Tab-separated table of C-alpha atoms in Angstrom:
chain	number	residue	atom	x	y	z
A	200	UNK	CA	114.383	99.588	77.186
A	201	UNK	CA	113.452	101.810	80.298
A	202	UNK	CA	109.850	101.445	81.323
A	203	UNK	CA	109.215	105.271	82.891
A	204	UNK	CA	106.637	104.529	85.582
A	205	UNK	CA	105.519	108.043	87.552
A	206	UNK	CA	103.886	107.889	90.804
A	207	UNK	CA	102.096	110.855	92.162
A	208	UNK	CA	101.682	111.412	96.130
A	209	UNK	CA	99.858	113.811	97.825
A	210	UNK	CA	99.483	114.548	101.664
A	211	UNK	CA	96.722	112.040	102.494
A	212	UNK	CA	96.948	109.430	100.441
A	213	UNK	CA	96.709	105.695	100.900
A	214	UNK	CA	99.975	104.422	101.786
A	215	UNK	CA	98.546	100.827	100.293
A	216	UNK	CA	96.919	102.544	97.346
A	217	UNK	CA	100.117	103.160	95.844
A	218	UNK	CA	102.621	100.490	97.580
A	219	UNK	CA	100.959	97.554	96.136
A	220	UNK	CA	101.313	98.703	92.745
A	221	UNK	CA	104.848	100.156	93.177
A	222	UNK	CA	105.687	97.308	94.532
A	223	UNK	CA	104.520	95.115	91.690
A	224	UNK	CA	105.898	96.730	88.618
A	225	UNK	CA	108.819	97.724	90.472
A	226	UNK	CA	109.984	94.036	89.772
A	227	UNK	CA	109.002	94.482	85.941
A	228	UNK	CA	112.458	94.608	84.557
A	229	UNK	CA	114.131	97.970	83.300
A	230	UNK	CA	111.544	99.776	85.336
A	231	UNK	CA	112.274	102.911	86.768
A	232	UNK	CA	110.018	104.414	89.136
A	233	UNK	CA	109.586	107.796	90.206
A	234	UNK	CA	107.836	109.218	92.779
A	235	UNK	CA	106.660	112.602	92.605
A	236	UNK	CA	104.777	115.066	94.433
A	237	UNK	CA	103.830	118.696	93.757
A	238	UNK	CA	107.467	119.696	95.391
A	239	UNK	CA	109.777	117.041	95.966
A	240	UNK	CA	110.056	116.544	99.854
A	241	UNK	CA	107.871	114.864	103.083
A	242	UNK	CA	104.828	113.197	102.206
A	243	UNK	CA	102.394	111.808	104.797
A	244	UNK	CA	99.999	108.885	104.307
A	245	UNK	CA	96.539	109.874	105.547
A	246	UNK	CA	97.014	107.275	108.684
A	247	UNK	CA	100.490	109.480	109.515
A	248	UNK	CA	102.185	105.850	110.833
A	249	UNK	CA	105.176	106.330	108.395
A	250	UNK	CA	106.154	109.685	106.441
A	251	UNK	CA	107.660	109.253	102.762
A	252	UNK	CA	109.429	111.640	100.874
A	253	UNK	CA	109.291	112.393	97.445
A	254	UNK	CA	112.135	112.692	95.511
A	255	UNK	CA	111.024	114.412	92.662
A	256	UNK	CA	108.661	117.452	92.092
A	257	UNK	CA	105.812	116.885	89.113
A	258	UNK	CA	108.493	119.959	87.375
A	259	UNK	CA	110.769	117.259	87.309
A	260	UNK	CA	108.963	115.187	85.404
A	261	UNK	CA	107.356	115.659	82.118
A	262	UNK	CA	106.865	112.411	80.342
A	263	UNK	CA	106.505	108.572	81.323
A	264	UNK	CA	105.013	105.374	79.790
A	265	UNK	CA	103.049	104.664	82.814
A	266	UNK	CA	101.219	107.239	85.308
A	267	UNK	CA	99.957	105.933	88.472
A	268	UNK	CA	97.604	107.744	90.384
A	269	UNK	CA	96.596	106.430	94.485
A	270	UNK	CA	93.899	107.671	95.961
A	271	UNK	CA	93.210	108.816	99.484
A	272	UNK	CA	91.263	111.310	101.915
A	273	UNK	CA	93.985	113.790	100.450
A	274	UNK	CA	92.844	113.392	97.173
A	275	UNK	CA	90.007	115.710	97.679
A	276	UNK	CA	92.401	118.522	97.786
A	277	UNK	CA	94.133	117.512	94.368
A	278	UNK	CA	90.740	117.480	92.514
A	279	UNK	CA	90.828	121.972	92.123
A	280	UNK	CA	94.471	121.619	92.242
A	281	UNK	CA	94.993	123.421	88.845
A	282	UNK	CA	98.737	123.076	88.346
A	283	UNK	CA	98.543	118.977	89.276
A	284	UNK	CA	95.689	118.679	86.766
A	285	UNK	CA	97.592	120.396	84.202
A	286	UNK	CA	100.553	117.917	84.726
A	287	UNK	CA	98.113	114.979	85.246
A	288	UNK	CA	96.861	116.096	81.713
A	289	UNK	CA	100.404	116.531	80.385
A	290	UNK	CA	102.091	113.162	81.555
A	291	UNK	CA	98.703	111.385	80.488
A	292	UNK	CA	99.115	112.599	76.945
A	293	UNK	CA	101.965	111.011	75.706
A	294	UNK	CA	101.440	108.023	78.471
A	295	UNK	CA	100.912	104.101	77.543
A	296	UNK	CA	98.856	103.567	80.495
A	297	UNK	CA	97.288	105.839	82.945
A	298	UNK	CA	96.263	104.075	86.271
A	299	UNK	CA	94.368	105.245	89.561
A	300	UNK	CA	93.562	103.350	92.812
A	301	UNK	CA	91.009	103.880	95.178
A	302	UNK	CA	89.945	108.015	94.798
A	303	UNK	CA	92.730	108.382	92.513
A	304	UNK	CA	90.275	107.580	89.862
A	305	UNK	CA	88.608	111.348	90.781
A	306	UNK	CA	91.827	113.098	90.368
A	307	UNK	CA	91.997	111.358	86.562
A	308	UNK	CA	88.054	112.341	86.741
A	309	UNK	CA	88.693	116.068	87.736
A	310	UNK	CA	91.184	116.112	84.904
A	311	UNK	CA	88.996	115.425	82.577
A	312	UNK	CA	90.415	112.585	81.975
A	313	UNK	CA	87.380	109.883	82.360
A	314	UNK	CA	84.937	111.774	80.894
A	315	UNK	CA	82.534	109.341	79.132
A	316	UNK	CA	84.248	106.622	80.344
A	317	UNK	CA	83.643	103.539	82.516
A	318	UNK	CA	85.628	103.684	85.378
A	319	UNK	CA	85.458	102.598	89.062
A	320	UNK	CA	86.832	103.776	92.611
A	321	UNK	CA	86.420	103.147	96.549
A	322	UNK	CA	82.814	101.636	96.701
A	323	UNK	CA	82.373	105.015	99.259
A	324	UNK	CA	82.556	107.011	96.098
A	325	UNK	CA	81.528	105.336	93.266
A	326	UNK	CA	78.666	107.582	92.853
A	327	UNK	CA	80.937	110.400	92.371
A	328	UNK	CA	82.447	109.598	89.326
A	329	UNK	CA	79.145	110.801	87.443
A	330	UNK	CA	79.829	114.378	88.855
A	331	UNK	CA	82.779	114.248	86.015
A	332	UNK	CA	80.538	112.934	83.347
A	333	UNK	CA	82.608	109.203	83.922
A	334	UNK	CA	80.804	105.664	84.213
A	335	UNK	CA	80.640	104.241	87.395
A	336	UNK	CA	81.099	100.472	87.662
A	337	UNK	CA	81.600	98.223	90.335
A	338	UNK	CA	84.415	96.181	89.276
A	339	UNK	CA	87.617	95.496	90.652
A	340	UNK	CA	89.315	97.158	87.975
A	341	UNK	CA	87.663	99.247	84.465
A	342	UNK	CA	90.234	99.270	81.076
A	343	UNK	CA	88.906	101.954	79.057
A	344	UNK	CA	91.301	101.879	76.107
A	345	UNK	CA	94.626	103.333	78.302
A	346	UNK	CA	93.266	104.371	80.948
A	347	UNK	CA	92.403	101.923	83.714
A	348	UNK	CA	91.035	102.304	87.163
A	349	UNK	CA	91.205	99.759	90.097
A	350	UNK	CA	88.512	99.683	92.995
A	351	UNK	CA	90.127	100.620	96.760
A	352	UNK	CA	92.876	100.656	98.235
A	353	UNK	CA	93.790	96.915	97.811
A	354	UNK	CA	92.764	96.234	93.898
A	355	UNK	CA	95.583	98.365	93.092
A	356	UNK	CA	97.316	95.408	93.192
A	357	UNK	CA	95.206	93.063	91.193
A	358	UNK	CA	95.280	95.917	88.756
A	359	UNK	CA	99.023	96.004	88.646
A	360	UNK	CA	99.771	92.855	88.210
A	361	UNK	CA	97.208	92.831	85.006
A	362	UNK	CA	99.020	95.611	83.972
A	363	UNK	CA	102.186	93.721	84.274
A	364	UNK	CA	101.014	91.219	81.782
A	365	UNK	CA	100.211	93.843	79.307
A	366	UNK	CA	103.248	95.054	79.580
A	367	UNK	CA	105.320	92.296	80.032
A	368	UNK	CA	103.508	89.288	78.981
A	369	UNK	CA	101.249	86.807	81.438
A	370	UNK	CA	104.744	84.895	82.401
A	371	UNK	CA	106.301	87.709	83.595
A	372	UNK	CA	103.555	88.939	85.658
A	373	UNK	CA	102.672	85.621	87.013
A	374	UNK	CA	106.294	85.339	87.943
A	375	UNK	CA	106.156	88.680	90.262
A	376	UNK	CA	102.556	87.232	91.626
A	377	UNK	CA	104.833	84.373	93.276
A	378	UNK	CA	107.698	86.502	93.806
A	379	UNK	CA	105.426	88.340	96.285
A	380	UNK	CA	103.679	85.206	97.271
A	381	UNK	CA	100.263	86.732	96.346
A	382	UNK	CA	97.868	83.613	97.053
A	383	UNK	CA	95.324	85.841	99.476
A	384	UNK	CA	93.670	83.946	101.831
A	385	UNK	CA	91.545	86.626	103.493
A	386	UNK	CA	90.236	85.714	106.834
A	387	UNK	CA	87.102	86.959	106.481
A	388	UNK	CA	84.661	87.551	103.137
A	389	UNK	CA	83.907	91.302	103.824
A	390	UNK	CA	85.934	92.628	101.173
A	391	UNK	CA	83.281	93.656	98.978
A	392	UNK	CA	80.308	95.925	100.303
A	393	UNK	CA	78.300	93.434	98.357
A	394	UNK	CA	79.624	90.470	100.574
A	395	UNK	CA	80.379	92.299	103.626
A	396	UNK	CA	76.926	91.984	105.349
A	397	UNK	CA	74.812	94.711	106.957
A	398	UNK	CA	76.649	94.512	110.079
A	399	UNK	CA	79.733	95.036	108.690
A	400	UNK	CA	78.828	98.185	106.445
A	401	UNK	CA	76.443	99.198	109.228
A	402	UNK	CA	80.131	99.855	111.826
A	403	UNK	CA	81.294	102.062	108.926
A	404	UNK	CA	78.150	103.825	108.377
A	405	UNK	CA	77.270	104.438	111.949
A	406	UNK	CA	80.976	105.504	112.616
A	407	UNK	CA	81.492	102.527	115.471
A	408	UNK	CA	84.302	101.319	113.219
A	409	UNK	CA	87.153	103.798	112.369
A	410	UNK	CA	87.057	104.562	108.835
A	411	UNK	CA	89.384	107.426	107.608
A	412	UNK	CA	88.931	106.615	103.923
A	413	UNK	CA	86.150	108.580	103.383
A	414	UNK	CA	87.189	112.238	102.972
A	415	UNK	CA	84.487	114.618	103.372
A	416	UNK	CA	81.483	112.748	103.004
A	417	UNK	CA	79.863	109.836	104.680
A	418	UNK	CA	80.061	106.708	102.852
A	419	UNK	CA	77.083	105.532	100.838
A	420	UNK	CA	76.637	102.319	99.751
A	421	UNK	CA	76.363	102.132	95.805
A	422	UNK	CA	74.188	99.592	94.104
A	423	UNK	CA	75.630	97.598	91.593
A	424	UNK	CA	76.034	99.457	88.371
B	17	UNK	CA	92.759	102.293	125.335
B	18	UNK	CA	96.044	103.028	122.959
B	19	UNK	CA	96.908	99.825	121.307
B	20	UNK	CA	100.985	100.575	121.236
B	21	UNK	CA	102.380	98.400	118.050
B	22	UNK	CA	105.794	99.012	116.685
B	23	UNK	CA	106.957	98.479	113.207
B	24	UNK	CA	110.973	97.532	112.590
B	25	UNK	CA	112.581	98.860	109.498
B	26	UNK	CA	115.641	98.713	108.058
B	27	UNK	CA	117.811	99.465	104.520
B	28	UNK	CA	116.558	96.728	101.628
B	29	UNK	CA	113.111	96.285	103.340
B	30	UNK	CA	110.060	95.176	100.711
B	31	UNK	CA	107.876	97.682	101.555
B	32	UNK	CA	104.461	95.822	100.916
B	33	UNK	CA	105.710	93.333	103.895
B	34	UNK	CA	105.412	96.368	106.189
B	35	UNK	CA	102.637	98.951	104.717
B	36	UNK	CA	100.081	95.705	104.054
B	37	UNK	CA	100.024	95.355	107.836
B	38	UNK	CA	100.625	98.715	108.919
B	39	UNK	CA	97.349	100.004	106.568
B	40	UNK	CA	95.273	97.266	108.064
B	41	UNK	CA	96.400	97.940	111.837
B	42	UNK	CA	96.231	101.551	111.542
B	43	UNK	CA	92.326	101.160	110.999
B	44	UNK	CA	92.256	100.038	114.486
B	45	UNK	CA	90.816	102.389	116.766
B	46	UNK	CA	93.473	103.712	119.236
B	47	UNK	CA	96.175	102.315	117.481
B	48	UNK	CA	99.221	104.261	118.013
B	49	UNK	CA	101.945	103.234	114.912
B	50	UNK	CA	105.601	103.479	116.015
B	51	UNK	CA	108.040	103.184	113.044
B	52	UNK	CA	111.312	102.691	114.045
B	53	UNK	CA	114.567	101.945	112.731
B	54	UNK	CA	118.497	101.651	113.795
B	55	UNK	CA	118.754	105.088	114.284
B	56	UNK	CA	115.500	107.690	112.796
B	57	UNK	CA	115.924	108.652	109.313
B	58	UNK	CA	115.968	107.729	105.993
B	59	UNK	CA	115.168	103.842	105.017
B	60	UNK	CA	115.232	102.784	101.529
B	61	UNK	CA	113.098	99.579	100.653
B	62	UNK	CA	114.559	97.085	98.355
B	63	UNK	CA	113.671	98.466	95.361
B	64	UNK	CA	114.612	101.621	95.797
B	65	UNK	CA	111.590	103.549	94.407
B	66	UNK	CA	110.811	105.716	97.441
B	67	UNK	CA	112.515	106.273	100.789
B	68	UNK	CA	110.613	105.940	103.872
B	69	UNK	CA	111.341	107.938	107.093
B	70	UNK	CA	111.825	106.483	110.368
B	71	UNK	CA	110.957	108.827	112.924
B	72	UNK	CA	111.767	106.678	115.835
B	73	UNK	CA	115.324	104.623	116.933
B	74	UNK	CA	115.137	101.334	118.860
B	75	UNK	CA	116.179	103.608	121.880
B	76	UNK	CA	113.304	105.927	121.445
B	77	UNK	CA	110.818	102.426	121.997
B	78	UNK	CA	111.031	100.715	125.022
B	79	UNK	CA	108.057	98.633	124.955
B	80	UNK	CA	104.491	97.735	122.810
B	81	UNK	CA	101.602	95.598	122.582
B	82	UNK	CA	102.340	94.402	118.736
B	83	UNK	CA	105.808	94.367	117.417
B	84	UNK	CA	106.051	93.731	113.882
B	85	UNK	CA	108.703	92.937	111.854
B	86	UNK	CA	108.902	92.910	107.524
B	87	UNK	CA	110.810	90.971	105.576
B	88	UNK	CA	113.305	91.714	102.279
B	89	UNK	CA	116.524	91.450	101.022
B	90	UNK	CA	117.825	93.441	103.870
B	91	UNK	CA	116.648	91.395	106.731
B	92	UNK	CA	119.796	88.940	105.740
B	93	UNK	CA	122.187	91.884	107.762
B	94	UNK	CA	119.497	92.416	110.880
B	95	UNK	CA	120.212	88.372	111.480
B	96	UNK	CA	123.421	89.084	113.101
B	97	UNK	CA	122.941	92.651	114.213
B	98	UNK	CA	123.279	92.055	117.509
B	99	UNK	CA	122.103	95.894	119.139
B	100	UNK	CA	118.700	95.203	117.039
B	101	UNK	CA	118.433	91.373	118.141
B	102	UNK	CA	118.582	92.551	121.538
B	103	UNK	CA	115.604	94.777	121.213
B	104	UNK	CA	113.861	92.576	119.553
B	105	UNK	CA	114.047	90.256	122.169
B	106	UNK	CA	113.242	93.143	125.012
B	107	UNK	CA	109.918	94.289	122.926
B	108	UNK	CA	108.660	90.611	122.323
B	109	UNK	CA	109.108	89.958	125.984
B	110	UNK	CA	106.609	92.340	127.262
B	111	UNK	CA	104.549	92.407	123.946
B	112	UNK	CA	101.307	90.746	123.540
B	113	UNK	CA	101.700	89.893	119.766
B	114	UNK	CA	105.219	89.272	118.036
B	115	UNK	CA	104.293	89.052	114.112
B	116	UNK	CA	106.594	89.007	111.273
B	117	UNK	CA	106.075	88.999	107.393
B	118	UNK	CA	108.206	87.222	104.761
B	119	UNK	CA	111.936	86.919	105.921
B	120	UNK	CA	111.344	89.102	108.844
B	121	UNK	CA	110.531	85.728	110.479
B	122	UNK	CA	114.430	84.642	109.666
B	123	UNK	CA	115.169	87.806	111.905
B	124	UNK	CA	112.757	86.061	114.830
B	125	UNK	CA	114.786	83.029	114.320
B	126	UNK	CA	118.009	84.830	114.569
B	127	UNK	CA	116.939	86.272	117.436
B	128	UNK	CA	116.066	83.072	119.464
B	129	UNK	CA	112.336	83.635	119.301
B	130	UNK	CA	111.029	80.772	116.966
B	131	UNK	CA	113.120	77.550	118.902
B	132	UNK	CA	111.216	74.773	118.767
B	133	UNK	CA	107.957	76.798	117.001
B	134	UNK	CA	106.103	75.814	113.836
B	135	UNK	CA	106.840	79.178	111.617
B	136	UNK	CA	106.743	80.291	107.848
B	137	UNK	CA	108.676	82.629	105.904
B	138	UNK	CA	108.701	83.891	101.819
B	139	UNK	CA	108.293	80.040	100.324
B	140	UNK	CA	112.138	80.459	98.893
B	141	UNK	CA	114.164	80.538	102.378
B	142	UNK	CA	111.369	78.299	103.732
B	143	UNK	CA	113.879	75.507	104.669
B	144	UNK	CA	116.356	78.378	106.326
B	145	UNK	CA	114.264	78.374	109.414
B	146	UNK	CA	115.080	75.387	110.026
B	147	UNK	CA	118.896	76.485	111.007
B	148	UNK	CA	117.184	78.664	113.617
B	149	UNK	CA	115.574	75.289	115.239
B	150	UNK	CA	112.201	76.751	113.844
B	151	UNK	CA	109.656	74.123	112.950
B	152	UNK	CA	108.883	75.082	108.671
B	153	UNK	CA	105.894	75.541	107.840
B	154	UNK	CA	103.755	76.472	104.409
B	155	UNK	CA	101.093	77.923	105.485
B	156	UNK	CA	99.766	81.679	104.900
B	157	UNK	CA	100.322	82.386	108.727
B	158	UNK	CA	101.282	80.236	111.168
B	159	UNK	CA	100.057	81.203	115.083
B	160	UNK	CA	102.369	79.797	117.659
B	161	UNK	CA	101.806	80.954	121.035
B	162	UNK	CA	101.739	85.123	120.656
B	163	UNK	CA	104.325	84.504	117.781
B	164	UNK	CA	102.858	84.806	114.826
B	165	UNK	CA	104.462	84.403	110.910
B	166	UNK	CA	102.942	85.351	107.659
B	167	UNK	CA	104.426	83.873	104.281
B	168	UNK	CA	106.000	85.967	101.752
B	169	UNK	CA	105.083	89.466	100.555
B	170	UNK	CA	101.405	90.009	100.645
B	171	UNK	CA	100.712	87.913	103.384
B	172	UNK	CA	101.392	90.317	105.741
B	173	UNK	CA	97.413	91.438	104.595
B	174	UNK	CA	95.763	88.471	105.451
B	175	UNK	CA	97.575	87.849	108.762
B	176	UNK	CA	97.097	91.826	109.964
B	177	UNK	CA	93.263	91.155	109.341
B	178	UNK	CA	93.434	87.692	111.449
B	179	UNK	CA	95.390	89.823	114.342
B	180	UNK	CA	92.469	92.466	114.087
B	181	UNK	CA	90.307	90.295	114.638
B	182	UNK	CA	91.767	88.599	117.722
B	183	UNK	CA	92.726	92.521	118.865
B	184	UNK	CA	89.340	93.859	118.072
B	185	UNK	CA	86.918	90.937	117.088
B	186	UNK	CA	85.681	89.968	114.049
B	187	UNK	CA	83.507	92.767	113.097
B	188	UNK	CA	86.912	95.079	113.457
B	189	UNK	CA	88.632	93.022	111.257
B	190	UNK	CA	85.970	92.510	108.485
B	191	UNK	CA	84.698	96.601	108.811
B	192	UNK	CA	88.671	97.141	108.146
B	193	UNK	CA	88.683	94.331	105.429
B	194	UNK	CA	85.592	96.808	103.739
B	195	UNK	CA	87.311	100.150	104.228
B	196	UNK	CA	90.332	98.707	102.163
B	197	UNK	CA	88.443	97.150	99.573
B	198	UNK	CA	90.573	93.925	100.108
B	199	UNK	CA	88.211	91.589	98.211
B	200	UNK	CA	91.228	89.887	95.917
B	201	UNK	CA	90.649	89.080	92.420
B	202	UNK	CA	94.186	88.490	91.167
B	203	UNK	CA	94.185	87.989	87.558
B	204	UNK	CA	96.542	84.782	87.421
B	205	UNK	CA	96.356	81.918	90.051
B	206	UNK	CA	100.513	82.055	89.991
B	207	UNK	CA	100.909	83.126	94.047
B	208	UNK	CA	101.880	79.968	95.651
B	209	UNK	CA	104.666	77.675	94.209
B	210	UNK	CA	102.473	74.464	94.125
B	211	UNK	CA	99.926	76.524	91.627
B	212	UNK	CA	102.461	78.420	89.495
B	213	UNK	CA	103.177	75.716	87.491
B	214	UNK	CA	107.141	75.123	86.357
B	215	UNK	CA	107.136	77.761	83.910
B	216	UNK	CA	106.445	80.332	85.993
B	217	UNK	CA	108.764	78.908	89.137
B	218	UNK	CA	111.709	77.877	86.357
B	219	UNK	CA	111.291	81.472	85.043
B	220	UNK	CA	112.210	82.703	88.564
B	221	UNK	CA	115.056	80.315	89.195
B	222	UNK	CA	116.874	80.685	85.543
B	223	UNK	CA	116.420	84.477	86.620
B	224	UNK	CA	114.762	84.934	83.225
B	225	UNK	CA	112.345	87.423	85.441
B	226	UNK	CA	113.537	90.408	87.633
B	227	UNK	CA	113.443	88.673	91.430
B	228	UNK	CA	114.915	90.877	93.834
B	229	UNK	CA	113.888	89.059	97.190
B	230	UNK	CA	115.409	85.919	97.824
B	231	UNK	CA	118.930	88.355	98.992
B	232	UNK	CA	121.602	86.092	99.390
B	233	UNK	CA	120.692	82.586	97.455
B	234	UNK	CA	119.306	81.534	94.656
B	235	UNK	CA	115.443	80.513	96.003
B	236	UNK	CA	114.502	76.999	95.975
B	237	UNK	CA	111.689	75.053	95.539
B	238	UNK	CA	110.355	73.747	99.355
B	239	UNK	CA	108.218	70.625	98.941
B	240	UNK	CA	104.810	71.089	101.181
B	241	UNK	CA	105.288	70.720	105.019
């Protein structure tokens, strides 16, 4: 049986935010992916290396078993973006899982979707999520009965491949970990703000360190929640 | 100064090989992201789920500091394309980093640039290098000289953050690390084929599970090296 997996992109987003997952369940069998955007067409990632287009427009669309959300400067925009919300709302009703990465999670929170719920996103922005009446957590991922939200830009693809089990059972996801030899070996242990040392955070903060992850506001560093 | 890196695509890419690296090197300050292709236009990665634009040809890129090169089903074709082997060769002359990820490393080979190095590939066409006169190797990334290979997939992450480093220095590399949230908790320890465990590896070569990577042969098992 098809597994209906919608992706929604947005000018701005996170080209990783929604590549690593893609590129995980993509090798779930019978899946079939689509990638939509408000009107089907040229899509830029917020670093502008490498446009994509989107074949489909979210009128194309109006069901799926899985809706995947990335996150991005860009998604800023898509949080008053009535019509998206209203499809966001739509797909996410009749949806087996609904997924963000990174600020994704405040396009499902602008929705309405996380209201009362634990949920996480970008460290930068974690604090955010209480604006929509959500539950911030610092987690790499949050499962709050269907809806689950990774951390940035990267955990999308920790998430994904949990996701995979659920869908698919722990041998099948395993199977795509090694298909896509995921055995990180980070050179450095300054993933987490937590770990990263006040040096580290202390480039971002002070802007010495490019940073275009941020959107409009500076990022602050959350406490553990 | 503009850090000039150039990223090769072509039909049947995997796109995490190429937007791992490219998110991590795009955080760079000053780096200036070249996507090329054959000819510009539409690229489709292996699984087909979104298309990617190139908005560059190899004539339209002369010369960089960083050429990069993915991996995927595809890069079986690029191995004897002679047009692109020549430019490959022409960019990694003057560059000061040649990188590939997964089997864009067999597209090094082809090319003449791996002779006699230690290298590593996607651990299923590990032992192809060898047919090149490369030197196999499993290892996450292997340095040799300015040539540097990542292992399969989601390698290309871990070996973009070492090349920040030796681009940028450390704090670079680990303020990038931060931005993307790259602090890996996958939820299986299945990435490498000596910690899969036969189940997992057998359900791969009995194609039991979706594998849409190894292009041309069945993958095999390579003992350590």
């Amino acid at each position: 049986m098809t597994l209906k997996i919608v992706v929604l992109l947005f000018d701005g987003f996170t080209m990783l935010d929604a590549v690593g997952p893609i590129e995980v369940l993509s090798l779930l069998p019978d899946a079939d992916i689509k990638v939509v955007a408000k009107t089907p067409g040229i899509i830029w990632p917020d670093n502008r290396a490498v446009p994509f287009i989107a074949p489909f427009g979210i009128a194309d669309v109006r069901d799926a078993d899985v809706l995947l959300i990335p996150g991005g400067p860009g998604s800023d925009a898509i949080e008053t973006d009535i019509e998206i919300l209203n499809w966001v709302r739509h797909i996410d009703a009749a949806a087996q899982w609904t997924c963000s990465v990174c600020t994704g999670a405040l396009i499902l929170a602008a929705a309405g979707l996380l209201t009362g719920k634990e949920a996480t996103t970008h460290w930068s922005v974690l604090a955010r999520l209480s604006e929509f009446g959500a539950l911030p957590r610092s987690k790499r991922w949050v499962e709050s009965g269907k809806v689950i939200t990774a951390a940035g830009v990267s955990a999308g693809i920790d998430m994904a491949l949990m996701l995979a089990s659920r869908l698919n059972g722990d041998r099948a996801a395993q199977a795509i970990q090694l298909s896509i030899e995921y055995d990180p070996a980070p050179p450095f242990q300054s993933g987490s703000v937590y770990s990263a040392g006040p040096d580290v955070v202390g480039a971002i903060m002070d802007g010495t360190v490019e940073f275009n992850r941020s959107g409009r506001t500076r990022p602050t560093i959350p406490r553990p929640i």
